[in-house]
PDB file of C-alpha atoms in Angstrom:
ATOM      1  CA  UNK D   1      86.344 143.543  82.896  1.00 47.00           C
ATOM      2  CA  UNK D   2      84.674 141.662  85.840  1.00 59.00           C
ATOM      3  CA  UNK D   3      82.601 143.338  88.182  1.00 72.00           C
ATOM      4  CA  UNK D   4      83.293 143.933  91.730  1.00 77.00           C
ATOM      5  CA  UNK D   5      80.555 141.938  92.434  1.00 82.00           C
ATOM      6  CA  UNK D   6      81.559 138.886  90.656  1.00 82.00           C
ATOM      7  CA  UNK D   7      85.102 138.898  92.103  1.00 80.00           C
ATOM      8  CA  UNK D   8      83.405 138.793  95.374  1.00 85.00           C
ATOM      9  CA  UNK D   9      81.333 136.102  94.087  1.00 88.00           C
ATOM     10  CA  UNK D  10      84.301 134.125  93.365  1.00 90.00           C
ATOM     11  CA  UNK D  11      86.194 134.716  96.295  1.00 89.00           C
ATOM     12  CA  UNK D  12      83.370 133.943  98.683  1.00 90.00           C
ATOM     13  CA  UNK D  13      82.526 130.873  96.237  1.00 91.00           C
ATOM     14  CA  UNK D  14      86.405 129.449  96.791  1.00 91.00           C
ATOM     15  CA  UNK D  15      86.316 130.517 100.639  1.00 90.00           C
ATOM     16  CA  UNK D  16      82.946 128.325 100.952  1.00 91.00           C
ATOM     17  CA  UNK D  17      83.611 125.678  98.877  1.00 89.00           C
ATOM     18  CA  UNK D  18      82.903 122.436 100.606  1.00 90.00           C
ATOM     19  CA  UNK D  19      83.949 120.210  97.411  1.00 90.00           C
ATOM     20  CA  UNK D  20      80.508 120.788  95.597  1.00 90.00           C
ATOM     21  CA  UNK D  21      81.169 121.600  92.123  1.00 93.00           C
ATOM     22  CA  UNK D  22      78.364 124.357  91.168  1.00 93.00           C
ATOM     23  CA  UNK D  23      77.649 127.408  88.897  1.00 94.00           C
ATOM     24  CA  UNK D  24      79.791 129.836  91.138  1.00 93.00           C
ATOM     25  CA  UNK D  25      82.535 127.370  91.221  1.00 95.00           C
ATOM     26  CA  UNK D  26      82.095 126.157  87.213  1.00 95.00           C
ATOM     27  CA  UNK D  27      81.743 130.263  86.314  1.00 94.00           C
ATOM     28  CA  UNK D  28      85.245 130.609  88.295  1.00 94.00           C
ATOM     29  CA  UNK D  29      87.217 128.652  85.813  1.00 95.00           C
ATOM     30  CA  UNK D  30      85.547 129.835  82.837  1.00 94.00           C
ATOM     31  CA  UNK D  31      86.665 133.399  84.156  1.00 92.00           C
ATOM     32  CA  UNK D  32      90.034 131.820  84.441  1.00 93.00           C
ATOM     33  CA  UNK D  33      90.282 130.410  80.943  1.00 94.00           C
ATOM     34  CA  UNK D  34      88.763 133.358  80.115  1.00 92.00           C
ATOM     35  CA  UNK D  35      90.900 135.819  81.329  1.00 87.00           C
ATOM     36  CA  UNK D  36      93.917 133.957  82.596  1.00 86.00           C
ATOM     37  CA  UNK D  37      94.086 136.587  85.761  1.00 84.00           C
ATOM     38  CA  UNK D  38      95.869 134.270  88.526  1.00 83.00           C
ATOM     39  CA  UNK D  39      94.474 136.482  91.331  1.00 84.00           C
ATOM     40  CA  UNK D  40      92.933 134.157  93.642  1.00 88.00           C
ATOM     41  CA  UNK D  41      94.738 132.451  96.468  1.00 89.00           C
ATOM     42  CA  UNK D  42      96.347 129.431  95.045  1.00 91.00           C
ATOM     43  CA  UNK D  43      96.022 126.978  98.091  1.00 92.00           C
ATOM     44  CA  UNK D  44      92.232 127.800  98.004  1.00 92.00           C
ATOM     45  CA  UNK D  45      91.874 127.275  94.215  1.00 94.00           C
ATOM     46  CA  UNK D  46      93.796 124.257  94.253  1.00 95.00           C
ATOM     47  CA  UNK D  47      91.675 122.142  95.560  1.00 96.00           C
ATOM     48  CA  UNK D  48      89.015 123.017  93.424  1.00 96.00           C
ATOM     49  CA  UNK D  49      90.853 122.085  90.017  1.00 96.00           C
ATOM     50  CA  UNK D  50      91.728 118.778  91.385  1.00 95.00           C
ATOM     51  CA  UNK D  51      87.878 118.232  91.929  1.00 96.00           C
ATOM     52  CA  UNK D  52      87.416 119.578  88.507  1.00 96.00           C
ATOM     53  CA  UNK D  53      90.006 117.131  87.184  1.00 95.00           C
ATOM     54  CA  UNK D  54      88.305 113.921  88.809  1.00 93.00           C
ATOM     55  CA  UNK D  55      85.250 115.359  87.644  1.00 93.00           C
ATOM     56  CA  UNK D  56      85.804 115.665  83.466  1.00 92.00           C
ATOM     57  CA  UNK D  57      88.568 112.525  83.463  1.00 88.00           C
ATOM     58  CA  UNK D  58      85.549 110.332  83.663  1.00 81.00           C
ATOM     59  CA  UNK D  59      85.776 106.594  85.116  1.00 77.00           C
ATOM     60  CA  UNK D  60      87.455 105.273  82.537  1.00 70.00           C
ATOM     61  CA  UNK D  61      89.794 102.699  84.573  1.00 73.00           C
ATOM     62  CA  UNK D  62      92.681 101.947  81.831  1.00 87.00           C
ATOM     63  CA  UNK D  63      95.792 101.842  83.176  1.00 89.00           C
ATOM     64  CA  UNK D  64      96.776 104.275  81.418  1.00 90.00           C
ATOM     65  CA  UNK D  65      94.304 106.726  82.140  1.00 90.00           C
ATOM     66  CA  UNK D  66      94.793 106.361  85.724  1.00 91.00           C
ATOM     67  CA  UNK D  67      98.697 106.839  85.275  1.00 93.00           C
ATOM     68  CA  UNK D  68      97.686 109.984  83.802  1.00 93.00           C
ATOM     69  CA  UNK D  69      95.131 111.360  86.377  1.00 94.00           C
ATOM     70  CA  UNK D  70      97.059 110.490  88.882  1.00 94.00           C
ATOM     71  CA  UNK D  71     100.173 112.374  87.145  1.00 95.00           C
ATOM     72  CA  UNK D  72      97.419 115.249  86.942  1.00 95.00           C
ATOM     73  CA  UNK D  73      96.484 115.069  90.549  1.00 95.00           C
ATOM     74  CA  UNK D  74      99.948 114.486  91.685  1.00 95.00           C
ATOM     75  CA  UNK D  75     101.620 117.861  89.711  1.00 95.00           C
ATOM     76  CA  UNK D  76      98.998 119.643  91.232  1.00 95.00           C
ATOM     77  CA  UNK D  77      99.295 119.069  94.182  1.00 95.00           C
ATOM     78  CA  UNK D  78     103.525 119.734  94.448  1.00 93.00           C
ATOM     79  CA  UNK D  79     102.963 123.070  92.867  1.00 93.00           C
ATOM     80  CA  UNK D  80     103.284 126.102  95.869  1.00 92.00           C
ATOM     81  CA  UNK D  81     101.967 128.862  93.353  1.00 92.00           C
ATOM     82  CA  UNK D  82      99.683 128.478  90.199  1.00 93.00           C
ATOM     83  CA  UNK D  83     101.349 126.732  87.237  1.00 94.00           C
ATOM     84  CA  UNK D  84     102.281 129.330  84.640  1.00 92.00           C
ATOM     85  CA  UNK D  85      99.699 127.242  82.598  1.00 94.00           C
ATOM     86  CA  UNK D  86      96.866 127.720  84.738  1.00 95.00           C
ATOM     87  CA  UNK D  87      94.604 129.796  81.613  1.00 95.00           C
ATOM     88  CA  UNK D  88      94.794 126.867  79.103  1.00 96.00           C
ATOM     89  CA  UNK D  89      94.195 124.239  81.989  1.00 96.00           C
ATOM     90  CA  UNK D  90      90.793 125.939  82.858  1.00 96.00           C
ATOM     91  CA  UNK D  91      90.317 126.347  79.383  1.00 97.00           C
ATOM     92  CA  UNK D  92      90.246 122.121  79.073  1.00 97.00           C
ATOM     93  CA  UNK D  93      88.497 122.087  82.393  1.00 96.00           C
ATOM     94  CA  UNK D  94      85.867 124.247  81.463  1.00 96.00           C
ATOM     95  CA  UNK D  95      85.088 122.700  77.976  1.00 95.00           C
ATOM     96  CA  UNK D  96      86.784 118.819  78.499  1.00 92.00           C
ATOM     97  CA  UNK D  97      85.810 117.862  75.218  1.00 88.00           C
ATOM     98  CA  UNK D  98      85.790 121.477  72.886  1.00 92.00           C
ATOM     99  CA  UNK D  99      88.989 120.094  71.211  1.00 90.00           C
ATOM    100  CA  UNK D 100      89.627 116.346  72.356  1.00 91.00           C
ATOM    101  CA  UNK D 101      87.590 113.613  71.676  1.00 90.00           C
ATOM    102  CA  UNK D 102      88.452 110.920  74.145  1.00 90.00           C
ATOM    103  CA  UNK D 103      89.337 111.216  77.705  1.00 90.00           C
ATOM    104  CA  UNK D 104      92.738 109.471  76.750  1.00 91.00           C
ATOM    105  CA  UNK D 105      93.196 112.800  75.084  1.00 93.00           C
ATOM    106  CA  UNK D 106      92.480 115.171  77.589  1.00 94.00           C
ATOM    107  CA  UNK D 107      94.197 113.683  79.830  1.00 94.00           C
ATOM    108  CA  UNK D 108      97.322 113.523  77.724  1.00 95.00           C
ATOM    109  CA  UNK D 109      96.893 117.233  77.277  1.00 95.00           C
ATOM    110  CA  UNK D 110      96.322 117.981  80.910  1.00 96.00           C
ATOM    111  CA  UNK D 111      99.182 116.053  81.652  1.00 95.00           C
ATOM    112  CA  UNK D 112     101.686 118.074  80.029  1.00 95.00           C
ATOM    113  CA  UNK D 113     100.060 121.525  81.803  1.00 95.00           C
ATOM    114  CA  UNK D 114     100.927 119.978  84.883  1.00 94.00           C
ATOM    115  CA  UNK D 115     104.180 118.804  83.968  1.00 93.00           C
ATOM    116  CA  UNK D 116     106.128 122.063  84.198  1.00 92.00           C
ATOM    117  CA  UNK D 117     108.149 124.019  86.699  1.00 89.00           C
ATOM    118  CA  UNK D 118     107.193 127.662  86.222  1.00 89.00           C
ATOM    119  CA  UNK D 119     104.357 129.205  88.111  1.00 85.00           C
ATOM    120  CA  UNK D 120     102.398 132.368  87.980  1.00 79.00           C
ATOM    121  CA  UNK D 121     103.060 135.524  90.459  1.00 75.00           C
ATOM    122  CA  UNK D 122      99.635 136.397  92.335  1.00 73.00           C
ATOM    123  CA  UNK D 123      98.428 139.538  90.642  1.00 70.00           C
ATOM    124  CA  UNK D 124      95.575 141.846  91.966  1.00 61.00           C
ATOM    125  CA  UNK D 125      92.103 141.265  91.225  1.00 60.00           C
ATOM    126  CA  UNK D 126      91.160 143.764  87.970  1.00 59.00           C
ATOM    127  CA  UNK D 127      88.780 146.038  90.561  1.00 53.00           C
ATOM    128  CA  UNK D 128      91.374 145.835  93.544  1.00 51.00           C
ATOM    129  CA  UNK D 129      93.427 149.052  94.668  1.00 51.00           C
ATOM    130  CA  UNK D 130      97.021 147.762  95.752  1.00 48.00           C
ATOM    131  CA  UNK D 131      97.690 147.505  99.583  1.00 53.00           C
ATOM    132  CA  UNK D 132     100.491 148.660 101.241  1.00 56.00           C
ATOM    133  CA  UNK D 133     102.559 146.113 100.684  1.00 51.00           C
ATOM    134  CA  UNK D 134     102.097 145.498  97.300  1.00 47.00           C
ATOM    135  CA  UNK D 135     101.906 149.346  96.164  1.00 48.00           C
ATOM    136  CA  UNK D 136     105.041 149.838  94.669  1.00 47.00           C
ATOM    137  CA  UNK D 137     107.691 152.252  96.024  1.00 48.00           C
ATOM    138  CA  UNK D 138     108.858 155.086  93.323  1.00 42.00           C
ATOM    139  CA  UNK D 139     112.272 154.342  93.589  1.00 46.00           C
ATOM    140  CA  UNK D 140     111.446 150.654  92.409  1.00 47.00           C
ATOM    141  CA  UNK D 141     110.408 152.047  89.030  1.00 42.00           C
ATOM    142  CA  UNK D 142     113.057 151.534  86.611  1.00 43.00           C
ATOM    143  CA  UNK D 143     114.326 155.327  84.640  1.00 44.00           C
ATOM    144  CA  UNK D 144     112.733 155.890  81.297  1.00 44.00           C
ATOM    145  CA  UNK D 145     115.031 156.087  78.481  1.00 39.00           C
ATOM    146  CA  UNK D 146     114.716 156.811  74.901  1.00 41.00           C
ATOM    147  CA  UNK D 147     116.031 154.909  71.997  1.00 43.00           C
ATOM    148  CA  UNK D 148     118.451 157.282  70.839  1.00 43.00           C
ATOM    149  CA  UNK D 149     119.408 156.762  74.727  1.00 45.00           C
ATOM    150  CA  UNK D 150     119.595 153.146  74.881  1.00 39.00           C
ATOM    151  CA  UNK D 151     121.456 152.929  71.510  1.00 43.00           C
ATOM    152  CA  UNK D 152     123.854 155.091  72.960  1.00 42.00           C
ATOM    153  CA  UNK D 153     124.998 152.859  76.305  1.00 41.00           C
ATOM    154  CA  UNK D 154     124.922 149.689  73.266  1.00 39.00           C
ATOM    155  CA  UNK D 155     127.262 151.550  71.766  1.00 42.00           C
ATOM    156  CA  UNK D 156     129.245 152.394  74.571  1.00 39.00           C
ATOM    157  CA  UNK D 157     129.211 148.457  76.051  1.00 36.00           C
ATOM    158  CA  UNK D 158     130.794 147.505  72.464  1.00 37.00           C
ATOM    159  CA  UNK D 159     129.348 144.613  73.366  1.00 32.00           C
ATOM    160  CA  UNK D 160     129.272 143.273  69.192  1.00 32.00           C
ATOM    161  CA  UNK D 161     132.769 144.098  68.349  1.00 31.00           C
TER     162      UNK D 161
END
């Protein structure tokens, strides 16, 4: 589990940033490949993987290679909330070349993180105490039922006959 202390590291490291890539910023999406925990503000962390995506997609001026980073950039930039594949994109922006050779290849692979629809609900930070607002109500919670229970309103559906 991170420290309190490092989540406040991060979150003063993404409410400084001033498009300098350093070790706060670099240990930031490590933690997020790491962890996967989408629970930093997603119009401050934006900006910061489209840095990191200039940054390990290299000059390489093929055509096709700048069709792709700018498909990158672009799909980034129209999502409102973090892309349901934010873990694995930190994971290739964190280590660009672990498990593909050429930046043709990461980019290809980036490319198809970006390329998708679904995005992430904000969750708390793992030290942070819900607020108000995000504290949820008892009468939200859902009853608990037990198997012989829920076999029992199957039954009664006759939903298989």
């Amino acid at each position: 589990m991170t420290t309190k202390e490092e989540g406040e590291r991060f979150q003063g490291a993404l409410g400084s940033w001033a498009g300098e890539l350093n070790k706060d910023i670099n240990d930031l999406i490590i933690f997020l490949a790491q962890t996967g925990c989408n629970c930093f503000n997603w119009d401050s962390l934006k900006p910061v993987l489209i840095a990191k995506v200039k940054s390990v997609s290299g000059t390489d001026e093929s055509q096709e290679c700048n069709e792709l980073r700018n498909d990158i950039l672009m799909g980034l930039q129209g999502f409102t909330a973090a892309p349901f594949t934010l873990q694995r994109l930190c994971e290739l922006l964190a280590e660009p070349h672990a498990q593909h050779s050429t930046t043709e290849k990461l980019l290809f692979a980036m490319a198809k993180l970006t390329n998708v629809s679904s995005s992430l609900e904000a969750q708390l930070f793992p030290y942070q105490e819900p607020s108000e607002s995000q504290a949820m109500d008892s009468s939200e919670v859902p009853p608990v039922t037990s198997n012989a229970e829920s076999e029992n309103a199957a039954d009664q559906m006759d939903i298989c006959t």
